[in-house]
Amino acid sequence: MHQTVQVELGDRSYDVEIGPDLLARAGDWIAPLLARPKVAVLTDESVADLHLETLRAGLKTTGIEMSALALPAGEATKSWPHFERAVEWLLTEKVERSDVVVALGGGVIGDLAGFAAAVLRRGVRFVQIPTSLLAQVDSSVGGKTGINAPQGKNLIGAFHQPSLVLADTSVLQTMSQRDFLSGYGEVVKYGLLGDADFFEWLEANGRSVSSGDMAARVRAVTRSVQMKADIVARDETEQGDRALLNLGHTFCHALEAATGYSDRLLHGEGVAIGCALAFELSSRLGLCSQEDPSRVRAHLRAMGMKTDLADIPGELPSAEVLVDLMGQDKKVVDGQLRFILARGIGQAFVTSDVPKDAVLSVLSDALAPV
Ligand code: GLY
């Protein structure tokens, strides 16, 4: 059941290992990277309780010693104070240029640990061990690392590719259903942006993926990672095609800002709703058929996911305010909003050529459905 996907980046290429029970065998993959049998692990307190001892044992089998720092769980950790603590701890642990830092956790820990590795002694190698579905299919692959600033999310960071990603699909069993389905929003995104057959497979097998069928989970994670790896290999620093990975994200960022980055809307939930809105917009602009947005919504609905704006608890601001919030997205270029639209399921493209009125009308109708 174990799969390997290679991210092809010349002499910085690396493997993503995907399958069950990888933590317990982590040493098999990590040992060949090490100059000495010792690693420093950054994690969070919740993940540490669940998985740190399994990792310790999995490293011990190949004689690797491990020290660990567990930071508080949650998005607030992706900030200067915790970053400073992490970097100082790595220095106290005497992590050297030839050593390897391990990130054990979800997107917050992966981003923070990757950024710490990027700047420590001008750059040390790091291994991603993502423990959430979202981190396995998106944030652990591709080398985007960083922390949030008071001015916005992910505004401080660096591109720093990991040397290895271990995506252990067994650890997904400890996720809540809501968090799992939020990550699934990113999985659906891959089908919608570039692989209609994968979307069709998800329509037929999504329930198996969410209910814990391991073979279905490995397949969903593997296809997602393959697609991300291909895109990152073509466009590592997002000069072009990598923006396709932001399907649904322009809407999502406005909704996250409008809900205060709170528990009202998780990132992957916003991505799923954003994908449905991006297809609605594409259909209204005559780019894809009217059936496509209905099909996207039908799948999200069948999975028990948030699908429409009405599924977000509490009040939302007006369409005008939401469009203004989009304008604060860091992907705005010269004041032009950039959208990922689609000519059909699996056929996304990047454009700055979207009339503001069309966006306003999609959002107004979504806010007040007839
Ligand atoms: N999450 C989008 C990217 O890695 O480019």
mmCIF file of N, CA, C and O and ligand atoms in Angstrom, residues 138 144 228 238 242 245-246, ligand 1:
data_model
loop_
_atom_site.group_PDB
_atom_site.id
_atom_site.type_symbol
_atom_site.label_atom_id
_atom_site.label_comp_id
_atom_site.label_asym_id
_atom_site.label_seq_id
_atom_site.Cartn_x
_atom_site.Cartn_y
_atom_site.Cartn_z
ATOM 1 N N ASP A 138 -1.003 19.135 1.060
ATOM 2 C CA ASP A 138 -0.684 20.476 0.588
ATOM 3 C C ASP A 138 0.567 21.054 1.244
ATOM 4 O O ASP A 138 1.638 21.105 0.639
ATOM 5 N N LYS A 144 7.027 25.906 0.767
ATOM 6 C CA LYS A 144 6.606 27.198 1.317
ATOM 7 C C LYS A 144 6.682 27.092 2.840
ATOM 8 O O LYS A 144 6.056 26.209 3.434
ATOM 9 N N LYS A 228 0.513 18.005 -6.879
ATOM 10 C CA LYS A 228 1.252 19.144 -6.332
ATOM 11 C C LYS A 228 2.716 19.068 -6.752
ATOM 12 O O LYS A 228 3.317 20.079 -7.127
ATOM 13 N N GLU A 238 6.209 30.076 -7.826
ATOM 14 C CA GLU A 238 4.912 30.665 -8.180
ATOM 15 C C GLU A 238 5.022 31.877 -9.101
ATOM 16 O O GLU A 238 4.492 32.946 -8.831
ATOM 17 N N ARG A 242 1.981 27.515 -10.533
ATOM 18 C CA ARG A 242 1.751 27.156 -9.118
ATOM 19 C C ARG A 242 0.509 27.850 -8.578
ATOM 20 O O ARG A 242 -0.132 27.355 -7.652
ATOM 21 N N LEU A 245 -2.795 26.119 -7.755
ATOM 22 C CA LEU A 245 -3.061 25.503 -6.447
ATOM 23 C C LEU A 245 -3.935 26.397 -5.583
ATOM 24 O O LEU A 245 -4.417 25.983 -4.541
ATOM 25 N N ASN A 246 -4.113 27.631 -6.029
ATOM 26 C CA ASN A 246 -4.948 28.565 -5.264
ATOM 27 C C ASN A 246 -6.399 28.571 -5.745
ATOM 28 O O ASN A 246 -7.148 29.498 -5.420
HETATM 29 N N1 GLY B 1 -0.638 25.907 -0.909
HETATM 30 C C1 GLY B 1 -0.318 26.449 -2.162
HETATM 31 C C2 GLY B 1 1.097 26.254 -2.569
HETATM 32 O O1 GLY B 1 1.823 25.529 -1.938
HETATM 33 O O2 GLY B 1 1.496 26.841 -3.531
#
